[in-house]
Amino acid sequence: MKFFIDTANTDEIRELNDLGLVDGVTTNPSLILKSGRNINEVIKDICNIIKGPVSAEVAATDYDNIMRETNHLLKIAENICIKLPLTFDGLRVCKILTEKGRKTNMTLCFTANQALLAAKAGATFVSPFIGRLDDINLNGMKLISEIRTIFDNYAFRTEILAASIRTANHVKEAALIGADIVTMPSIILKQLINHPLTDKGLEIFLADWTKTGQKIG
Ligand code: G3P
């Protein structure tokens, strides 16, 4: 399973990348706003830190303007992945980019049928939004499971990029179902390591080790 970080904050990306835990980065207009930076500059910086795919999202909604923005974003770096809305105009651009061998991420996926369309258009990734479905009292994880079944039924190569992750449990559930990738805020990735018994055990081992009076090396 691959881990992507859902942020446009280069300090956070650098920190987790140094741990060897980041396979890619996803951004969106809200995350660019949060970074307070210019999209061209921040995406370029992220692409210089991360070797894997870096999703940069178009802001246009009609075919011509999506194409114009896509051509601009593609020039930023080789590892740019164009994040497109799951609309017919977005799918049309997706198909063209797929034929050109460029990476795409179809975003704002809330149904299995939308994911099916993304796969038919040859998308590299499809991003089902778990948390936002949970927010309206629907089952985000059920969507991941439905998409997994459909993609396996037909051997679609589009990867399931579980997005809108709100808890460490979302990561575990997505992994159990077989999502190919989880994109999460850095705070969630850091929470994956937490367990009070790990802390307690370490404390006991360190205290006992001190009592032995020994030194390794
Ligand atoms: O990048 C898309 C996604 O992960 C959004 O998450 O928390 O805004 O629903 P959120």
Short mmCIF file of C-alpha atoms and ligand atoms in Angstrom, two decimals:
data_model
loop_
_atom_site.label_atom_id
_atom_site.label_comp_id
_atom_site.label_asym_id
_atom_site.label_seq_id
_atom_site.Cartn_x
_atom_site.Cartn_y
_atom_site.Cartn_z
CA MET A 1 0.00 0.00 0.00
CA LYS A 2 1.29 3.46 -0.87
CA PHE A 3 1.07 6.49 1.43
CA PHE A 4 0.42 9.92 -0.06
CA ILE A 5 0.34 13.09 2.04
CA ASP A 6 -2.65 15.37 1.57
CA THR A 7 -1.05 18.76 2.05
CA ALA A 8 0.64 21.69 0.31
CA ASN A 9 2.82 22.39 3.34
CA THR A 10 6.43 21.75 2.29
CA ASP A 11 7.74 21.57 5.88
CA GLU A 12 5.35 18.71 6.64
CA ILE A 13 6.23 16.97 3.37
CA ARG A 14 9.98 17.27 4.01
CA GLU A 15 9.65 15.93 7.57
CA LEU A 16 7.71 12.80 6.56
CA ASN A 17 9.74 12.28 3.40
CA ASP A 18 12.89 12.14 5.54
CA LEU A 19 11.30 9.17 7.37
CA GLY A 20 10.93 7.41 4.00
CA LEU A 21 7.16 7.19 4.34
CA VAL A 22 5.90 9.35 1.48
CA ASP A 23 5.14 7.81 -1.91
CA GLY A 24 3.37 10.87 -3.29
CA VAL A 25 1.49 14.07 -2.49
CA THR A 26 -2.04 15.27 -3.18
CA THR A 27 -3.16 18.89 -3.15
CA ASN A 28 -6.41 20.67 -3.89
CA PRO A 29 -7.49 24.34 -4.09
CA SER A 30 -8.35 24.40 -0.36
CA LEU A 31 -4.88 23.10 0.56
CA ILE A 32 -3.22 25.67 -1.73
CA LEU A 33 -5.26 28.37 0.04
CA LYS A 34 -4.16 26.99 3.42
CA SER A 35 -0.48 27.09 2.33
CA GLY A 36 -0.82 30.82 1.57
CA ARG A 37 1.48 30.32 -1.43
CA ASN A 38 1.33 30.66 -5.21
CA ILE A 39 0.28 27.35 -6.83
CA ASN A 40 3.12 27.34 -9.39
CA GLU A 41 5.79 27.89 -6.76
CA VAL A 42 4.46 25.52 -4.12
CA ILE A 43 3.81 22.67 -6.59
CA LYS A 44 7.30 23.11 -8.05
CA ASP A 45 8.83 22.96 -4.56
CA ILE A 46 6.84 19.81 -3.69
CA CYS A 47 7.92 18.15 -6.96
CA ASN A 48 11.53 18.88 -6.06
CA ILE A 49 11.13 17.13 -2.68
CA ILE A 50 9.02 14.14 -3.74
CA LYS A 51 9.97 11.76 -6.57
CA GLY A 52 6.50 10.15 -6.72
CA PRO A 53 3.34 11.63 -8.22
CA VAL A 54 2.28 15.09 -7.02
CA SER A 55 -1.39 15.84 -7.72
CA ALA A 56 -2.10 19.42 -8.79
CA GLU A 57 -5.78 20.20 -9.28
CA VAL A 58 -7.27 22.25 -12.10
CA ALA A 59 -9.68 25.01 -11.09
CA ALA A 60 -11.56 25.21 -14.41
CA THR A 61 -14.72 23.20 -15.06
CA ASP A 62 -15.14 23.41 -18.86
CA TYR A 63 -13.12 21.35 -21.33
CA ASP A 64 -11.18 24.20 -23.02
CA ASN A 65 -10.12 25.82 -19.78
CA ILE A 66 -9.33 22.49 -18.07
CA MET A 67 -7.09 21.72 -21.07
CA ARG A 68 -5.42 25.15 -20.85
CA GLU A 69 -4.74 24.79 -17.12
CA THR A 70 -3.59 21.19 -17.60
CA ASN A 71 -1.02 22.22 -20.22
CA HIS A 72 0.28 24.87 -17.86
CA LEU A 73 0.52 22.51 -14.85
CA LEU A 74 2.20 19.76 -16.92
CA LYS A 75 5.13 22.11 -17.59
CA ILE A 76 5.93 22.44 -13.87
CA ALA A 77 7.56 19.01 -13.49
CA GLU A 78 7.69 15.46 -14.87
CA ASN A 79 6.04 13.94 -11.78
CA ILE A 80 2.94 16.15 -11.94
CA CYS A 81 -0.31 14.23 -11.79
CA ILE A 82 -3.27 16.24 -13.10
CA LYS A 83 -6.18 16.19 -10.67
CA LEU A 84 -9.45 16.52 -12.53
CA PRO A 85 -13.06 16.81 -11.39
CA LEU A 86 -15.22 13.74 -11.94
CA THR A 87 -17.36 15.37 -14.62
CA PHE A 88 -17.71 14.56 -18.31
CA ASP A 89 -15.37 17.44 -19.21
CA GLY A 90 -12.87 16.12 -16.67
CA LEU A 91 -13.17 12.59 -18.06
CA ARG A 92 -12.60 13.86 -21.59
CA VAL A 93 -9.32 15.49 -20.54
CA CYS A 94 -8.42 12.36 -18.56
CA LYS A 95 -8.72 10.20 -21.68
CA ILE A 96 -6.45 12.54 -23.66
CA LEU A 97 -3.82 12.62 -20.90
CA THR A 98 -3.94 8.83 -20.57
CA GLU A 99 -3.23 8.49 -24.30
CA LYS A 100 -0.27 10.85 -23.86
CA GLY A 101 1.04 8.72 -20.99
CA ARG A 102 0.51 11.43 -18.34
CA LYS A 103 -0.78 10.70 -14.85
CA THR A 104 -4.31 11.66 -13.79
CA ASN A 105 -6.25 11.67 -10.54
CA MET A 106 -10.05 11.86 -10.83
CA THR A 107 -11.26 13.64 -7.72
CA LEU A 108 -14.51 14.19 -5.83
CA CYS A 109 -15.62 10.59 -6.32
CA PHE A 110 -18.66 9.72 -4.23
CA THR A 111 -20.17 6.72 -6.06
CA ALA A 112 -18.95 3.43 -7.52
CA ASN A 113 -20.39 4.44 -10.91
CA GLN A 114 -18.23 7.59 -10.93
CA ALA A 115 -15.19 5.40 -10.18
CA LEU A 116 -16.20 3.08 -13.02
CA LEU A 117 -16.25 6.05 -15.42
CA ALA A 118 -12.79 7.13 -14.20
CA ALA A 119 -11.46 3.63 -14.86
CA LYS A 120 -13.07 3.58 -18.32
CA ALA A 121 -11.29 6.88 -19.10
CA GLY A 122 -8.00 5.23 -18.10
CA ALA A 123 -7.36 7.36 -15.00
CA THR A 124 -4.17 6.58 -13.10
CA PHE A 125 -5.94 7.21 -9.78
CA VAL A 126 -9.51 7.72 -8.60
CA SER A 127 -10.10 9.52 -5.30
CA PRO A 128 -13.15 8.37 -3.33
CA PHE A 129 -13.76 10.80 -0.44
CA ILE A 130 -14.37 8.72 2.68
CA GLY A 131 -14.68 11.42 5.36
CA ARG A 132 -17.10 13.61 3.45
CA LEU A 133 -19.46 10.64 3.00
CA ASP A 134 -19.19 9.80 6.70
CA ASP A 135 -19.94 13.48 7.43
CA ILE A 136 -23.40 13.12 5.86
CA ASN A 137 -24.04 9.84 7.64
CA LEU A 138 -23.17 7.58 4.69
CA ASN A 139 -20.58 4.82 4.75
CA GLY A 140 -17.37 6.02 3.07
CA MET A 141 -15.62 2.69 3.57
CA LYS A 142 -18.45 0.83 1.81
CA LEU A 143 -17.65 2.90 -1.29
CA ILE A 144 -13.98 1.79 -1.18
CA SER A 145 -15.13 -1.80 -0.92
CA GLU A 146 -17.57 -1.49 -3.86
CA ILE A 147 -14.91 0.11 -6.07
CA ARG A 148 -12.38 -2.61 -5.12
CA THR A 149 -14.85 -5.32 -6.17
CA ILE A 150 -15.68 -3.63 -9.48
CA PHE A 151 -12.05 -2.93 -10.41
CA ASP A 152 -11.09 -6.52 -9.57
CA ASN A 153 -14.04 -7.93 -11.54
CA TYR A 154 -12.76 -6.28 -14.71
CA ALA A 155 -9.03 -6.01 -13.94
CA PHE A 156 -9.13 -2.21 -14.26
CA ARG A 157 -5.67 -0.77 -13.67
CA THR A 158 -6.87 2.52 -12.15
CA GLU A 159 -5.61 2.71 -8.57
CA ILE A 160 -7.97 3.42 -5.68
CA LEU A 161 -6.65 6.44 -3.82
CA ALA A 162 -8.65 6.61 -0.58
CA ALA A 163 -9.03 10.33 0.24
CA SER A 164 -10.70 12.60 2.78
CA ILE A 165 -9.14 10.53 5.56
CA ARG A 166 -10.06 11.75 9.03
CA THR A 167 -8.88 9.02 11.41
CA ALA A 168 -6.15 6.41 11.80
CA ASN A 169 -8.93 3.83 11.70
CA HIS A 170 -9.82 4.98 8.17
CA VAL A 171 -6.28 4.04 7.13
CA LYS A 172 -6.56 0.54 8.63
CA GLU A 173 -10.00 -0.06 7.13
CA ALA A 174 -8.89 1.11 3.69
CA ALA A 175 -5.85 -1.19 3.91
CA LEU A 176 -8.02 -4.17 4.93
CA ILE A 177 -10.30 -3.60 1.94
CA GLY A 178 -7.35 -3.26 -0.41
CA ALA A 179 -7.24 0.40 -1.40
CA ASP A 180 -4.02 0.86 -3.39
CA ILE A 181 -3.15 4.19 -1.76
CA VAL A 182 -4.26 6.29 1.17
CA THR A 183 -3.75 10.04 1.08
CA MET A 184 -3.85 11.54 4.55
CA PRO A 185 -3.01 14.71 6.44
CA SER A 186 0.42 14.46 8.09
CA ILE A 187 -1.17 14.45 11.56
CA ILE A 188 -2.99 11.18 10.74
CA LEU A 189 0.18 9.55 9.46
CA LYS A 190 1.89 10.46 12.74
CA GLN A 191 -1.03 8.98 14.72
CA LEU A 192 -0.56 5.57 13.05
CA ILE A 193 2.35 4.80 15.37
CA ASN A 194 0.55 5.56 18.64
CA HIS A 195 -0.17 2.94 21.29
CA PRO A 196 0.04 3.50 25.06
CA LEU A 197 1.45 -0.02 25.58
CA THR A 198 4.32 0.77 23.21
CA ASP A 199 5.15 3.86 25.30
CA LYS A 200 4.74 1.97 28.57
CA GLY A 201 6.79 -1.01 27.34
CA LEU A 202 9.60 1.25 26.21
CA GLU A 203 9.60 2.96 29.58
CA ILE A 204 9.89 -0.39 31.41
CA PHE A 205 12.64 -1.70 29.12
CA LEU A 206 14.65 1.51 29.51
CA ALA A 207 14.33 1.42 33.31
CA ASP A 208 15.41 -2.26 33.46
CA TRP A 209 18.26 -1.63 31.06
CA THR A 210 19.58 1.14 33.27
CA LYS A 211 19.50 -1.32 36.21
CA THR A 212 21.73 -3.80 34.32
CA GLY A 213 24.48 -1.16 34.25
CA GLN A 214 25.41 -2.40 30.78
CA LYS A 215 26.22 -0.49 27.59
CA ILE A 216 25.81 -1.73 24.03
CA GLY A 217 28.79 -1.14 21.75
O1 G3P B 1 -7.48 16.00 -1.44
C1 G3P B 1 -8.79 15.56 -1.31
C2 G3P B 1 -9.22 15.19 0.07
O2 G3P B 1 -8.42 14.29 0.70
C3 G3P B 1 -10.03 16.14 0.85
O3 G3P B 1 -10.14 15.84 2.22
O4 G3P B 1 -10.68 16.41 4.55
O5 G3P B 1 -11.11 18.10 2.74
O6 G3P B 1 -12.53 16.07 2.95
P1 G3P B 1 -11.17 16.66 3.16
#
